[in-house]
Amino acid sequence: MNEATLILIKPDGLKKSLTGNILTRLSETKLEIMAAKIVKVDKGLATEHYKHLKDKPFFNELIDYICGEKHNRKKVMALVYWGENATTKCRQLAGATNPEEAEPTSIRGSYGRITTSGLYENVIHVSSNKDEAEREIKLWFTPAEVIVDLYPVKESTVNSCTHVVWA
Ligand code: IDP
Ligand code: MG
C-alpha cells in the first residue's frame, strides 16, 4: 500500500555532513520525495513532535538535541517520502532506535552514538507508523509545501487572507 512517511535528518546528521549520504541511502528505496526543507526547530515544534515521550527521563535533553542546542546547529532537514510501505522501508534503512543495537550497516548503526548522559543521538528520524506519519507531516509541513494532496485540506481566512490548511 502506498503511504507517506516523515524523515528528519537530525542536527548531528547535519553536523557530521551526512546529508548526501543519507539521501543516497534513502534513494535505494525507490520512494518519491514529496516535500523537503530545512527547519529551525523551536521548543514548541519539538515538544509537539515528541509529545509521546514527555514523561521519559531523557525528554528535556531530547528536546535540546532536536532543537540543535547540543550541536550548535539549529537546523533539521525535513522530508516526506511516499510510496509502497514507505515507513517500513525507511525504518529498516534507519535501523534500531538504540544505535548500539542497530544493524551495523544501517544509518543509525553506522553513524549514531550514545552520549555519556545516555541519549541516543541517532542521526535520523523516521515516523513509526502510518498514523504517526500523518500527524507528523501535518505538524512539519503546510499543504502548500507538499507537492501532492496527501491528506484532505480546507480553506481558512484570517484577516481577509485565505490559506489552504490541513482539514
Ligand atoms: P524512534 O526515533 O526510533 O521512533 P522513539 O521511541 O520515538 O524512537 O524516540 C525518539 C527519540 O528519542 C529516539 O530517536 C532517540 O533519539 C531518543 N530515545 C528514545 N529512546 C531512548 C532511550 O531509551 N534512551 C535515550 N534516548 C532515547
Ligand atoms: Mg518515534
mmCIF file of C-alpha atoms and ligand atoms in Angstrom:
data_model
loop_
_atom_site.group_PDB
_atom_site.id
_atom_site.type_symbol
_atom_site.label_atom_id
_atom_site.label_comp_id
_atom_site.label_asym_id
_atom_site.label_seq_id
_atom_site.Cartn_x
_atom_site.Cartn_y
_atom_site.Cartn_z
ATOM 1 C CA MET A 1 0.000 0.000 0.000
ATOM 2 C CA ASN A 2 1.297 3.483 -0.845
ATOM 3 C CA GLU A 3 1.842 5.747 2.144
ATOM 4 C CA ALA A 4 3.834 8.783 3.242
ATOM 5 C CA THR A 5 6.444 8.963 5.991
ATOM 6 C CA LEU A 6 8.327 11.826 7.630
ATOM 7 C CA ILE A 7 12.123 11.783 7.654
ATOM 8 C CA LEU A 8 14.193 14.218 9.696
ATOM 9 C CA ILE A 9 17.943 14.479 9.350
ATOM 10 C CA LYS A 10 18.708 15.486 12.936
ATOM 11 C CA PRO A 11 21.283 18.139 13.929
ATOM 12 C CA ASP A 12 24.029 15.517 14.468
ATOM 13 C CA GLY A 13 23.434 14.217 10.935
ATOM 14 C CA LEU A 14 23.845 17.732 9.546
ATOM 15 C CA LYS A 15 26.898 18.453 11.715
ATOM 16 C CA LYS A 16 28.554 15.215 10.594
ATOM 17 C CA SER A 17 27.931 16.179 6.904
ATOM 18 C CA LEU A 18 25.794 13.103 6.352
ATOM 19 C CA THR A 19 23.011 14.733 4.330
ATOM 20 C CA GLY A 20 24.131 13.449 0.922
ATOM 21 C CA ASN A 21 24.989 10.057 2.310
ATOM 22 C CA ILE A 22 21.593 9.650 3.993
ATOM 23 C CA LEU A 23 19.677 10.819 0.920
ATOM 24 C CA THR A 24 21.654 8.357 -1.208
ATOM 25 C CA ARG A 25 20.807 5.527 1.188
ATOM 26 C CA LEU A 26 17.128 6.535 1.154
ATOM 27 C CA SER A 27 17.107 6.651 -2.656
ATOM 28 C CA GLU A 28 17.744 2.868 -2.596
ATOM 29 C CA THR A 29 14.104 2.534 -1.514
ATOM 30 C CA LYS A 30 12.870 3.992 -4.861
ATOM 31 C CA LEU A 31 10.368 6.041 -2.849
ATOM 32 C CA GLU A 32 9.395 9.501 -4.092
ATOM 33 C CA ILE A 33 10.296 12.739 -2.283
ATOM 34 C CA MET A 34 7.100 14.793 -1.945
ATOM 35 C CA ALA A 35 8.445 17.639 0.250
ATOM 36 C CA ALA A 36 11.788 18.848 1.611
ATOM 37 C CA LYS A 37 13.027 21.812 3.623
ATOM 38 C CA ILE A 38 15.496 22.992 6.272
ATOM 39 C CA VAL A 39 13.731 23.904 9.516
ATOM 40 C CA LYS A 40 14.855 25.927 12.519
ATOM 41 C CA VAL A 41 13.144 23.867 15.217
ATOM 42 C CA ASP A 42 11.707 25.740 18.196
ATOM 43 C CA LYS A 43 10.780 24.201 21.536
ATOM 44 C CA GLY A 44 7.065 24.229 20.648
ATOM 45 C CA LEU A 45 7.522 22.170 17.490
ATOM 46 C CA ALA A 46 9.990 19.825 19.220
ATOM 47 C CA THR A 47 7.682 19.253 22.205
ATOM 48 C CA GLU A 48 4.687 18.567 19.981
ATOM 49 C CA HIS A 49 6.708 16.215 17.762
ATOM 50 C CA TYR A 50 7.972 14.171 20.739
ATOM 51 C CA LYS A 51 4.890 14.522 22.973
ATOM 52 C CA HIS A 52 4.593 10.726 23.354
ATOM 53 C CA LEU A 53 7.918 10.814 25.253
ATOM 54 C CA LYS A 54 7.198 13.710 27.617
ATOM 55 C CA ASP A 55 7.413 11.521 30.750
ATOM 56 C CA LYS A 56 10.770 9.976 29.830
ATOM 57 C CA PRO A 57 13.848 10.970 31.869
ATOM 58 C CA PHE A 58 15.677 11.961 28.681
ATOM 59 C CA PHE A 59 12.872 14.218 27.386
ATOM 60 C CA ASN A 60 14.475 17.625 28.076
ATOM 61 C CA GLU A 61 17.767 16.517 26.572
ATOM 62 C CA LEU A 62 15.910 15.118 23.561
ATOM 63 C CA ILE A 63 14.231 18.497 23.011
ATOM 64 C CA ASP A 64 17.612 20.282 23.236
ATOM 65 C CA TYR A 65 19.012 17.720 20.785
ATOM 66 C CA ILE A 66 16.329 18.111 18.116
ATOM 67 C CA CYS A 67 16.429 21.917 18.504
ATOM 68 C CA GLY A 68 20.163 21.777 17.701
ATOM 69 C CA GLU A 69 21.298 23.113 21.088
ATOM 70 C CA LYS A 70 23.706 20.216 21.598
ATOM 71 C CA HIS A 71 25.395 20.527 18.212
ATOM 72 C CA ASN A 72 25.402 24.273 17.708
ATOM 73 C CA ARG A 73 23.427 23.562 14.521
ATOM 74 C CA LYS A 74 19.944 24.964 14.935
ATOM 75 C CA LYS A 75 18.520 23.183 11.932
ATOM 76 C CA VAL A 76 16.953 19.946 10.833
ATOM 77 C CA MET A 77 16.246 18.714 7.295
ATOM 78 C CA ALA A 78 12.649 17.536 6.964
ATOM 79 C CA LEU A 79 11.438 15.376 4.072
ATOM 80 C CA VAL A 80 8.320 13.492 3.110
ATOM 81 C CA TYR A 81 8.891 10.186 1.301
ATOM 82 C CA TRP A 82 5.995 8.431 -0.402
ATOM 83 C CA GLY A 83 5.415 5.006 -1.899
ATOM 84 C CA GLU A 84 4.872 1.328 -1.153
ATOM 85 C CA ASN A 85 5.428 0.569 2.568
ATOM 86 C CA ALA A 86 7.376 3.811 2.942
ATOM 87 C CA THR A 87 7.583 3.692 6.738
ATOM 88 C CA THR A 88 8.767 0.099 6.960
ATOM 89 C CA LYS A 89 11.349 0.595 4.215
ATOM 90 C CA CYS A 90 12.760 3.780 5.750
ATOM 91 C CA ARG A 91 12.791 2.403 9.310
ATOM 92 C CA GLN A 92 14.666 -0.642 8.056
ATOM 93 C CA LEU A 93 17.335 1.549 6.466
ATOM 94 C CA ALA A 94 17.465 3.737 9.611
ATOM 95 C CA GLY A 95 17.967 0.790 11.963
ATOM 96 C CA ALA A 96 17.009 0.373 15.625
ATOM 97 C CA THR A 97 16.452 3.400 17.880
ATOM 98 C CA ASN A 98 19.454 2.463 20.042
ATOM 99 C CA PRO A 99 22.496 2.864 17.742
ATOM 100 C CA GLU A 100 24.338 0.127 19.667
ATOM 101 C CA GLU A 101 21.557 -2.305 18.821
ATOM 102 C CA ALA A 102 21.087 -1.099 15.247
ATOM 103 C CA GLU A 103 22.306 -3.262 12.385
ATOM 104 C CA PRO A 104 25.915 -2.044 11.823
ATOM 105 C CA THR A 105 25.260 -1.224 8.159
ATOM 106 C CA SER A 106 22.063 0.729 8.899
ATOM 107 C CA ILE A 107 22.181 4.543 9.050
ATOM 108 C CA ARG A 108 21.915 4.627 12.849
ATOM 109 C CA GLY A 109 24.262 1.669 13.248
ATOM 110 C CA SER A 110 26.860 3.359 11.042
ATOM 111 C CA TYR A 111 26.658 6.914 12.360
ATOM 112 C CA GLY A 112 24.742 7.039 15.655
ATOM 113 C CA ARG A 113 26.172 7.167 19.160
ATOM 114 C CA ILE A 114 25.034 7.117 22.768
ATOM 115 C CA THR A 115 26.109 10.231 24.670
ATOM 116 C CA THR A 116 27.735 9.939 28.105
ATOM 117 C CA SER A 117 24.421 11.085 29.584
ATOM 118 C CA GLY A 118 22.673 8.205 27.793
ATOM 119 C CA LEU A 119 20.780 9.974 24.985
ATOM 120 C CA TYR A 120 20.631 8.141 21.682
ATOM 121 C CA GLU A 121 21.983 10.532 19.046
ATOM 122 C CA ASN A 122 20.842 8.541 16.075
ATOM 123 C CA VAL A 123 21.139 10.921 13.110
ATOM 124 C CA ILE A 124 17.708 10.392 11.566
ATOM 125 C CA HIS A 125 14.026 10.307 12.493
ATOM 126 C CA VAL A 126 11.500 8.142 10.659
ATOM 127 C CA SER A 127 7.786 8.065 11.540
ATOM 128 C CA SER A 128 6.850 4.924 13.426
ATOM 129 C CA ASN A 129 3.607 4.082 11.580
ATOM 130 C CA LYS A 130 1.049 5.454 9.094
ATOM 131 C CA ASP A 131 -0.987 7.389 11.686
ATOM 132 C CA GLU A 132 2.096 8.941 13.294
ATOM 133 C CA ALA A 133 3.352 9.834 9.813
ATOM 134 C CA GLU A 134 0.128 11.732 9.094
ATOM 135 C CA ARG A 135 0.283 13.555 12.437
ATOM 136 C CA GLU A 136 3.952 14.454 11.949
ATOM 137 C CA ILE A 137 3.696 15.509 8.289
ATOM 138 C CA LYS A 138 0.776 17.823 9.169
ATOM 139 C CA LEU A 139 2.878 19.237 12.011
ATOM 140 C CA TRP A 140 6.036 19.875 9.978
ATOM 141 C CA PHE A 141 4.584 20.887 6.600
ATOM 142 C CA THR A 142 1.768 23.064 5.286
ATOM 143 C CA PRO A 143 -0.322 21.662 2.403
ATOM 144 C CA ALA A 144 1.363 24.118 0.002
ATOM 145 C CA GLU A 145 4.790 22.682 0.840
ATOM 146 C CA VAL A 146 3.834 19.151 -0.208
ATOM 147 C CA ILE A 147 3.588 18.669 -3.976
ATOM 148 C CA VAL A 148 0.645 16.252 -3.834
ATOM 149 C CA ASP A 149 -2.553 16.295 -1.756
ATOM 150 C CA LEU A 150 -1.620 13.648 0.791
ATOM 151 C CA TYR A 151 -4.463 14.476 3.194
ATOM 152 C CA PRO A 152 -7.715 16.486 2.988
ATOM 153 C CA VAL A 153 -7.360 20.265 3.120
ATOM 154 C CA LYS A 154 -9.674 23.224 3.713
ATOM 155 C CA GLU A 155 -9.562 26.995 3.195
ATOM 156 C CA SER A 156 -9.001 29.208 6.216
ATOM 157 C CA THR A 157 -9.429 33.001 6.125
ATOM 158 C CA VAL A 158 -7.505 35.138 8.618
ATOM 159 C CA ASN A 159 -7.518 38.978 8.291
ATOM 160 C CA SER A 160 -9.050 38.695 4.783
ATOM 161 C CA CYS A 161 -6.231 36.363 3.677
ATOM 162 C CA THR A 162 -7.228 32.888 2.566
ATOM 163 C CA HIS A 163 -4.832 29.988 3.147
ATOM 164 C CA VAL A 164 -5.113 26.291 2.489
ATOM 165 C CA VAL A 165 -4.635 24.330 5.724
ATOM 166 C CA TRP A 166 -4.963 20.683 6.740
ATOM 167 C CA ALA A 167 -8.646 19.867 7.274
HETATM 168 P P1 IDP B 1 12.360 6.292 17.109
HETATM 169 O O1 IDP B 1 13.116 7.579 16.805
HETATM 170 O O2 IDP B 1 13.152 5.071 16.710
HETATM 171 O O3 IDP B 1 10.950 6.286 16.564
HETATM 172 P P2 IDP B 1 11.274 6.950 19.729
HETATM 173 O O4 IDP B 1 10.913 5.976 20.795
HETATM 174 O O5 IDP B 1 10.169 7.648 19.017
HETATM 175 O O6 IDP B 1 12.255 6.197 18.712
HETATM 176 O O7 IDP B 1 12.239 8.018 20.414
HETATM 177 C C1 IDP B 1 12.514 9.265 19.813
HETATM 178 C C2 IDP B 1 13.995 9.576 20.004
HETATM 179 O O8 IDP B 1 14.300 9.686 21.415
HETATM 180 C C3 IDP B 1 14.946 8.498 19.515
HETATM 181 O O9 IDP B 1 15.193 8.547 18.129
HETATM 182 C C4 IDP B 1 16.203 8.786 20.332
HETATM 183 O O10 IDP B 1 16.919 9.928 19.815
HETATM 184 C C5 IDP B 1 15.599 9.161 21.683
HETATM 185 N N1 IDP B 1 15.422 7.986 22.572
HETATM 186 C C6 IDP B 1 14.404 7.081 22.523
HETATM 187 N N2 IDP B 1 14.517 6.150 23.488
HETATM 188 C C7 IDP B 1 15.621 6.482 24.185
HETATM 189 C C8 IDP B 1 16.253 5.888 25.348
HETATM 190 O O11 IDP B 1 15.809 4.871 25.925
HETATM 191 N N3 IDP B 1 17.379 6.497 25.793
HETATM 192 C C9 IDP B 1 17.890 7.609 25.202
HETATM 193 N N4 IDP B 1 17.334 8.210 24.123
HETATM 194 C C10 IDP B 1 16.209 7.643 23.610
HETATM 195 MG MG MG B 2 9.351 7.536 17.083
#
